[in-house]
Coordinates of C-alpha atoms in Angstrom, one line a residue:
X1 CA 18.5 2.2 -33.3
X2 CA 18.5 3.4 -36.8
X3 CA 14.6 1.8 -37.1
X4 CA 14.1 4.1 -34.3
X5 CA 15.2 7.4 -35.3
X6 CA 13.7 7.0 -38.6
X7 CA 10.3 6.5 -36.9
X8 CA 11.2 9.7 -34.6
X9 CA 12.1 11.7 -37.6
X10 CA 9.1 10.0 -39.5
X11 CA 6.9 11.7 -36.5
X12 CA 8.5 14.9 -36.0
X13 CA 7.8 15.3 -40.2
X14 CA 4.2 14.2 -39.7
X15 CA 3.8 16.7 -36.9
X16 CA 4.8 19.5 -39.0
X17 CA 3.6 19.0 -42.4
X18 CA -0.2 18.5 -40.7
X19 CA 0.2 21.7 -38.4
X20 CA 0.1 19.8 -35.2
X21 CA 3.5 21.4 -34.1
X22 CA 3.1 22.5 -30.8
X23 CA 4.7 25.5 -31.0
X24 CA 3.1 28.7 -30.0
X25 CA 2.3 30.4 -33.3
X26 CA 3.0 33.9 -34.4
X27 CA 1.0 36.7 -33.8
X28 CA -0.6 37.8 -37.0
X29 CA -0.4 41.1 -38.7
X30 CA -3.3 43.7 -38.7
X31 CA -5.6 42.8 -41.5
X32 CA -4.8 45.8 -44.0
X33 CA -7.6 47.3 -45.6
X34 CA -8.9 46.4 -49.1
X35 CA -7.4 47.9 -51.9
X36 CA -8.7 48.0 -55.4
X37 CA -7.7 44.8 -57.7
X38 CA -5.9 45.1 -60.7
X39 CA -7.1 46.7 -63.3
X40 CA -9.6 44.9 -65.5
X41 CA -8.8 44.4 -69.3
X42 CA -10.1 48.0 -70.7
X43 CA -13.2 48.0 -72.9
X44 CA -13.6 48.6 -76.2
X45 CA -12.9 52.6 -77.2
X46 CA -16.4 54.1 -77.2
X47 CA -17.2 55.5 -80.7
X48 CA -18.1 59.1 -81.0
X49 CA -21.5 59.8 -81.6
X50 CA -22.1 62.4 -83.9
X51 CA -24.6 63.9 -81.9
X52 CA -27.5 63.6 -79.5
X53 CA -29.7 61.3 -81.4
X54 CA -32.9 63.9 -82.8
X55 CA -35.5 62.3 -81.0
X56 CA -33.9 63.0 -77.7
X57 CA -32.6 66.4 -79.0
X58 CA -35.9 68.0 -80.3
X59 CA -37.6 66.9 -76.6
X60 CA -34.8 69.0 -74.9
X61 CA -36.1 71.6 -77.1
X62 CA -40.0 71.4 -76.4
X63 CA -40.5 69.4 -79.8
X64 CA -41.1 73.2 -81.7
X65 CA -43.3 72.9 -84.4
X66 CA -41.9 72.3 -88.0
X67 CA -38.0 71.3 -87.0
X68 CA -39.0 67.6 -86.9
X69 CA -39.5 68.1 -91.0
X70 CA -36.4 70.5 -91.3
X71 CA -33.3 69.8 -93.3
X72 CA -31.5 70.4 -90.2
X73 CA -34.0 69.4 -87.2
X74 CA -31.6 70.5 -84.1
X75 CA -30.7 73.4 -85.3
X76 CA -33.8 74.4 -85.6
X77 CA -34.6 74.0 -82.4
X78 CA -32.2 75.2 -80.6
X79 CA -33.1 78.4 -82.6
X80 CA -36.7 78.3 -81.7
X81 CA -36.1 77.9 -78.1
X82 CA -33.3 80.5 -77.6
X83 CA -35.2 83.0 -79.6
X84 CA -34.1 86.9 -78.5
X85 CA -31.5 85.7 -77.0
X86 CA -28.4 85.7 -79.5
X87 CA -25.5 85.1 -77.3
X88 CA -27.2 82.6 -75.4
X89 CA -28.3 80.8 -79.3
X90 CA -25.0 81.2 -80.8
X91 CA -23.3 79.5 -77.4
X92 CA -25.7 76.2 -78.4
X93 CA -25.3 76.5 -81.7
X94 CA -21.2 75.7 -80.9
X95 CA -21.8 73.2 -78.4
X96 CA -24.0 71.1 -81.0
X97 CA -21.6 72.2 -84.0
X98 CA -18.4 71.3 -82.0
X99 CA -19.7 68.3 -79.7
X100 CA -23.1 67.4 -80.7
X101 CA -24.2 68.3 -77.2
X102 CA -27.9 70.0 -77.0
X103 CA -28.5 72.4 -74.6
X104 CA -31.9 72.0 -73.7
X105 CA -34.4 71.7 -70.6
X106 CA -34.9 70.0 -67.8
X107 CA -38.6 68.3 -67.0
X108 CA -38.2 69.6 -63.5
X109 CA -40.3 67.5 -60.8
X110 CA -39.6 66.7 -56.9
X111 CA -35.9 65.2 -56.4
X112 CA -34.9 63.0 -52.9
X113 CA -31.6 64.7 -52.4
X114 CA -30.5 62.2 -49.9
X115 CA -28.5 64.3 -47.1
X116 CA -30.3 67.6 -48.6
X117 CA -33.8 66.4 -48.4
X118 CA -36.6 66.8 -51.3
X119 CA -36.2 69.2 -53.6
X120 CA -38.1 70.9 -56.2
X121 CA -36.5 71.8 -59.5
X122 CA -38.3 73.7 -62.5
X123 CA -37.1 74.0 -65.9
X124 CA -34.9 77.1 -66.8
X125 CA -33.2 78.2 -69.6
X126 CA -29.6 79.5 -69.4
X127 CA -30.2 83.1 -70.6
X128 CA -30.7 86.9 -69.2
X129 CA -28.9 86.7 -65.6
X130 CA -27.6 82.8 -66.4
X131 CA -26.5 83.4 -69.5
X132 CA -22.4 83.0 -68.4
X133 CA -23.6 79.3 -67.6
X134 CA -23.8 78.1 -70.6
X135 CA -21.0 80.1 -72.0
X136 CA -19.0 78.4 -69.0
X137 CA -20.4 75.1 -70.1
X138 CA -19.1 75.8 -73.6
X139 CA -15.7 76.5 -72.6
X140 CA -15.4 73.6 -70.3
X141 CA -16.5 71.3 -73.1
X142 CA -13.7 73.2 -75.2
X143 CA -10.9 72.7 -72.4
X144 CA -12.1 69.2 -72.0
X145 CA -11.9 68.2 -75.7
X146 CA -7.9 70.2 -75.5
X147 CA -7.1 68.5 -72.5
X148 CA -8.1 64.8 -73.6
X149 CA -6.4 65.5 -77.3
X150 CA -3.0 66.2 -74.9
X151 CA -3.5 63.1 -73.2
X152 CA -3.7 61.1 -76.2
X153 CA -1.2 62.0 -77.5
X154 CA 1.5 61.1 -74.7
X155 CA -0.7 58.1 -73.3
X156 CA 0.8 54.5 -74.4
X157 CA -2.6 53.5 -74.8
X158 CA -6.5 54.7 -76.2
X159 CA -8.0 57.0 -73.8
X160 CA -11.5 55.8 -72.9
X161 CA -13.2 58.8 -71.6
X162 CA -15.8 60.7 -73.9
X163 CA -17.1 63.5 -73.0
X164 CA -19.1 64.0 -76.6
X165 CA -23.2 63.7 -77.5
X166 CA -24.3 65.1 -74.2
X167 CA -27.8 66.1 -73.1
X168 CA -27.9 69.4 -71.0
X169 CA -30.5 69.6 -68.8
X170 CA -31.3 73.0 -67.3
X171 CA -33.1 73.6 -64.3
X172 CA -33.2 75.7 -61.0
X173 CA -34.0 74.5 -57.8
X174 CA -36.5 76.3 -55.5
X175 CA -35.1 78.1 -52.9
X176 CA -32.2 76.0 -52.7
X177 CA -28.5 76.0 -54.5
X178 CA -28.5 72.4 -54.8
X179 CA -27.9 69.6 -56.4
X180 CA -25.0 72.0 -58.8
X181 CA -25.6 69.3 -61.2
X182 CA -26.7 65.4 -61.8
X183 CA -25.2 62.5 -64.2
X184 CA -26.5 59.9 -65.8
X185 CA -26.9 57.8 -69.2
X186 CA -25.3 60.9 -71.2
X187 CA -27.1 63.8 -69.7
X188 CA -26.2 66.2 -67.8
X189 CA -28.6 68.1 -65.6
X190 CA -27.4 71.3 -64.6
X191 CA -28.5 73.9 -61.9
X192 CA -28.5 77.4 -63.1
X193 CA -28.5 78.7 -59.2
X194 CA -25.8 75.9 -58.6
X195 CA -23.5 76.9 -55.8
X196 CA -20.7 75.1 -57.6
X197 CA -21.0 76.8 -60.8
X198 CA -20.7 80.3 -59.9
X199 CA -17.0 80.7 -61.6
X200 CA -15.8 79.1 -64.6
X201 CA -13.5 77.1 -62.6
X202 CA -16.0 76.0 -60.9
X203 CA -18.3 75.4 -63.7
X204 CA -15.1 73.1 -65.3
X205 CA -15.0 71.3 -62.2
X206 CA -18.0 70.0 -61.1
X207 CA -18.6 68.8 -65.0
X208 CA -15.4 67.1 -64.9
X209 CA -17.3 65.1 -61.8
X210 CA -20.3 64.9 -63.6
X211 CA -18.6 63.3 -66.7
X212 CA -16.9 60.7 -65.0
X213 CA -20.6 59.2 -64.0
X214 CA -21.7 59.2 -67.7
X215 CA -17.8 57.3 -68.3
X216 CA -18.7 55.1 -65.1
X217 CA -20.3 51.9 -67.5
X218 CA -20.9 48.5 -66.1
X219 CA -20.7 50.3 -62.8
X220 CA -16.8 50.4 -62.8
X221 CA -16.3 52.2 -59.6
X222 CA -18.3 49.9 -57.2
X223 CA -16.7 46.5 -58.9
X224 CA -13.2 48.2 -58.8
X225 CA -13.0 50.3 -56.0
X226 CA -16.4 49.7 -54.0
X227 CA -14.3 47.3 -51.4
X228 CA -11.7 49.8 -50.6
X229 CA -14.3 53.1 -50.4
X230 CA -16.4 50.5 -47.7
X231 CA -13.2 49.7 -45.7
X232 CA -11.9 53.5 -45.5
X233 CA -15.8 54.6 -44.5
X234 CA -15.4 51.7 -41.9
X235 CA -12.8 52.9 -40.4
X236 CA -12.9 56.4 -40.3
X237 CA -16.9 57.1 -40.5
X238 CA -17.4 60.7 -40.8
X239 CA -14.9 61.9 -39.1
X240 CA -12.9 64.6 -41.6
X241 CA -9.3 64.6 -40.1
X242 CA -9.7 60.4 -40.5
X243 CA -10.7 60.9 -44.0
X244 CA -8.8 63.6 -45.3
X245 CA -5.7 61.7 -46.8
X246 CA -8.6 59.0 -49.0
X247 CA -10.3 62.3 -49.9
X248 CA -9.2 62.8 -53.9
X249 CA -11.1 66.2 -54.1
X250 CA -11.4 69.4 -52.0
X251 CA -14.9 69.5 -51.7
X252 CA -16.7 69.1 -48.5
X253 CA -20.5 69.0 -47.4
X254 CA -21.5 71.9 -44.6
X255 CA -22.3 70.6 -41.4
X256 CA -20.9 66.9 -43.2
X257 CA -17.7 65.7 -44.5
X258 CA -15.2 65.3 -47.3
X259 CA -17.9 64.9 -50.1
X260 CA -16.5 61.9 -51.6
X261 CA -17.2 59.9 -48.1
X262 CA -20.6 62.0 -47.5
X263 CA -23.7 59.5 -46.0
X264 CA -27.4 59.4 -47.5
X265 CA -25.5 60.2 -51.0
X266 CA -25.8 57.3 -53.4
X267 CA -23.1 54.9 -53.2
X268 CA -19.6 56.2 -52.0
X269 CA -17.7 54.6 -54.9
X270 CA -19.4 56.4 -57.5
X271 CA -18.1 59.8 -55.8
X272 CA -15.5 58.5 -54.8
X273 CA -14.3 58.1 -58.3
X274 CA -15.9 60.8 -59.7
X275 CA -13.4 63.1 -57.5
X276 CA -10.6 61.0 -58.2
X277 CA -11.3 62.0 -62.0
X278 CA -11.6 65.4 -60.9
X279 CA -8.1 65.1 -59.3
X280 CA -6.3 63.3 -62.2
X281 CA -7.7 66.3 -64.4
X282 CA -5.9 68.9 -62.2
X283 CA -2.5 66.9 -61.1
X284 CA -2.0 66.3 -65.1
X285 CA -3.2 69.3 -66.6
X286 CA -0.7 70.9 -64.6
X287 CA 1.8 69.0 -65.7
X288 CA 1.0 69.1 -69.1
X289 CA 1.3 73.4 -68.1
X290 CA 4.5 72.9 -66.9
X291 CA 3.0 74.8 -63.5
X292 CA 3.8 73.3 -60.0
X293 CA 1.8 70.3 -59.5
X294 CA -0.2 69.6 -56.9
X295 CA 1.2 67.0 -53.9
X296 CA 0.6 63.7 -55.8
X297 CA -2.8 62.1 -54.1
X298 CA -1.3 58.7 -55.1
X299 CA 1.5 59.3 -52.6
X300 CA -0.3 59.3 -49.7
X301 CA -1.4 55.9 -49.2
X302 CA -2.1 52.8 -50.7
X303 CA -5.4 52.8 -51.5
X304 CA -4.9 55.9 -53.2
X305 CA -2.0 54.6 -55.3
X306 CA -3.9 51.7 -56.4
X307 CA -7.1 53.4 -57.1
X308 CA -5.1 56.2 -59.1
X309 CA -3.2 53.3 -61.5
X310 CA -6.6 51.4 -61.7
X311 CA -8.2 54.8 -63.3
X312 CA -5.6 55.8 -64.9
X313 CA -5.3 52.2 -66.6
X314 CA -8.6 51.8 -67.7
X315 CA -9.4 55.4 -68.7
X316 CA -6.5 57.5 -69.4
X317 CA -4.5 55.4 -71.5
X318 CA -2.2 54.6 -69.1
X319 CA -0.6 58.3 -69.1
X320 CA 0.7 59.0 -65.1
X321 CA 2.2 62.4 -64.9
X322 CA 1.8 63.0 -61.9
X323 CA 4.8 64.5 -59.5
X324 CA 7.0 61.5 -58.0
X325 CA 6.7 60.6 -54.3
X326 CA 8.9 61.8 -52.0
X327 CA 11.2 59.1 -50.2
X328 CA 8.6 57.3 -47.5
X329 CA 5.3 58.7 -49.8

């Protein structure tokens, strides 16, 4: 008898351990969607360059004749090209004094703007009627540089966001009041009949956007976030009311969507991010104000919450002020 019942338990063990219970089993749970993975170990702090290397800087300008051999090369140019238009010269002369930034021209050309078709942009400089555009710039750079120093100070960690040594590229498109302004490799293209930039709120905004592609190295958004921006598009598609709580920014698309999630617009993680920049520069800066703050975007769901503490991780220094969730949020 005991022989027995230690083969029957013997069995019964066997049975279980390899699965082959024949039990019914349990219903599983509804896949969740993706949600970022944990932060990666931050990079290196970028140094500051001083400025816009000259090379680059004196091509913005149209390469004037003679500031290539001058004691101070930039300067020069940015005199030579803003010439009769003081304001307009003294307003680069601070943005390459205070950032090493160099406010030059775009080369213009025929752009595929995706869900706004092609485009044709010609170089324009800032002045006469655009002239408050590059003061806005200016200012924004100004705010930026204030609002970054606050964040250092309080954030447990380096903040790994530069926003120094940029190229301005200005331009107007034909007929059209897009793109408000393009990103890439530590330019900044910006449209002088921008619909965005029409206030200097608006003006701070977009470049806040703008500044976050520049920041985005190694592709950061698409290796941390790209899984959860293709699972929210999955399941929601175009539809705005679907979208709406994923959407970190304001901003949507006529006749499209939330512009974070808009189609034929380069990859969704990359403005994806970009507005979740934008959002983490308004929810803190009002902290740091002491003014109401926004409702928390991390609050809402979990992707949000784990896409805000990756960014804020590996760029902000770890500094969250954001307002607390409410019980359930």
């Amino acid at each position: 008898m005991v022989e027995a019942l230690v083969v029957r338990l013997w069995l019964v063990f066997c049975l279980v351990a390899c699965g082959c219970a024949t039990a019914e089993p349990a219903p599983a749970l509804p896949s969740p969607a993706p949600i970022p993975v944990p932060p990666e170990p931050p990079p290196p702090v970028p140094e500051r360059p001083p400025a816009v290397p000259v090379g680059i800087a004196l091509h913005l300008l149209g390469d004037p004749p003679g500031c290539a051999a001058n004691a101070e090369p930039v300067p020069c140019g940015l005199t030579a090209l803003y010439a009769g238009h003081a304001p307009e010269r003294s307003d680069a002369l601070a943005l390459y004094a205070e950032f090493g930034d160099v406010a030059g021209l775009d080369e213009g050309g025929v752009m595929d703007g995706g869900f706004r078709g092609s485009i044709t942009l010609v170089p324009e400089l800032p002045v006469g009627p655009h002239a408050r555009l590059l003061h806005d710039v200016l200012s924004a750079q100004r705010s930026m540089a204030a609002f970054l120093a606050q964040v250092s100070a309080r954030a447990p960690d380096p903040v790994r966001f530069r926003h120094t040594g940029i190229a301005w590229r200005f331009f107007r498109s034909v007929g059209r009041k897009t793109p408000s302004a393009m990103a890439g490799d530590w330019e900044i293209a910006v449209n002088v009949s921008g619909g965005l930039l029409t206030t200097a709120a608006g003006v701070e905004d977009t470049l806040m956007h703008e500044m976050f592609h520049n920041n985005d190295e190694g592709d950061w958004s698409r290796r941390q976030l790209g899984a959860t921006v293709d699972a929210i598009v999955a399941r929601c598609g175009t539809d705005t009311a679907c979208l709406e709580p994923y959407s970190p920014g304001t901003t949507k698309v006529k006749g499209g969507t939330w512009y974070a999630f808009q189609p034929d617009n380069g990859d969704p993680a990359h403005e994806y991010a970009a507005e979740l920049s934008l959002r983490y520069l308004r929810e803190t800066r009002a902290a740091l104000q002491g003014a109401p703050p926004p409702a928390p975007f991390r609050c809402r769901t979990p992707e949000n919450r784990a896409a805000w503490d990756a960014y804020v991780a590996t760029f902000m220094g770890g500094l969250d002020l954001s307002a607390p969730c409410v019980a359930g949020g």
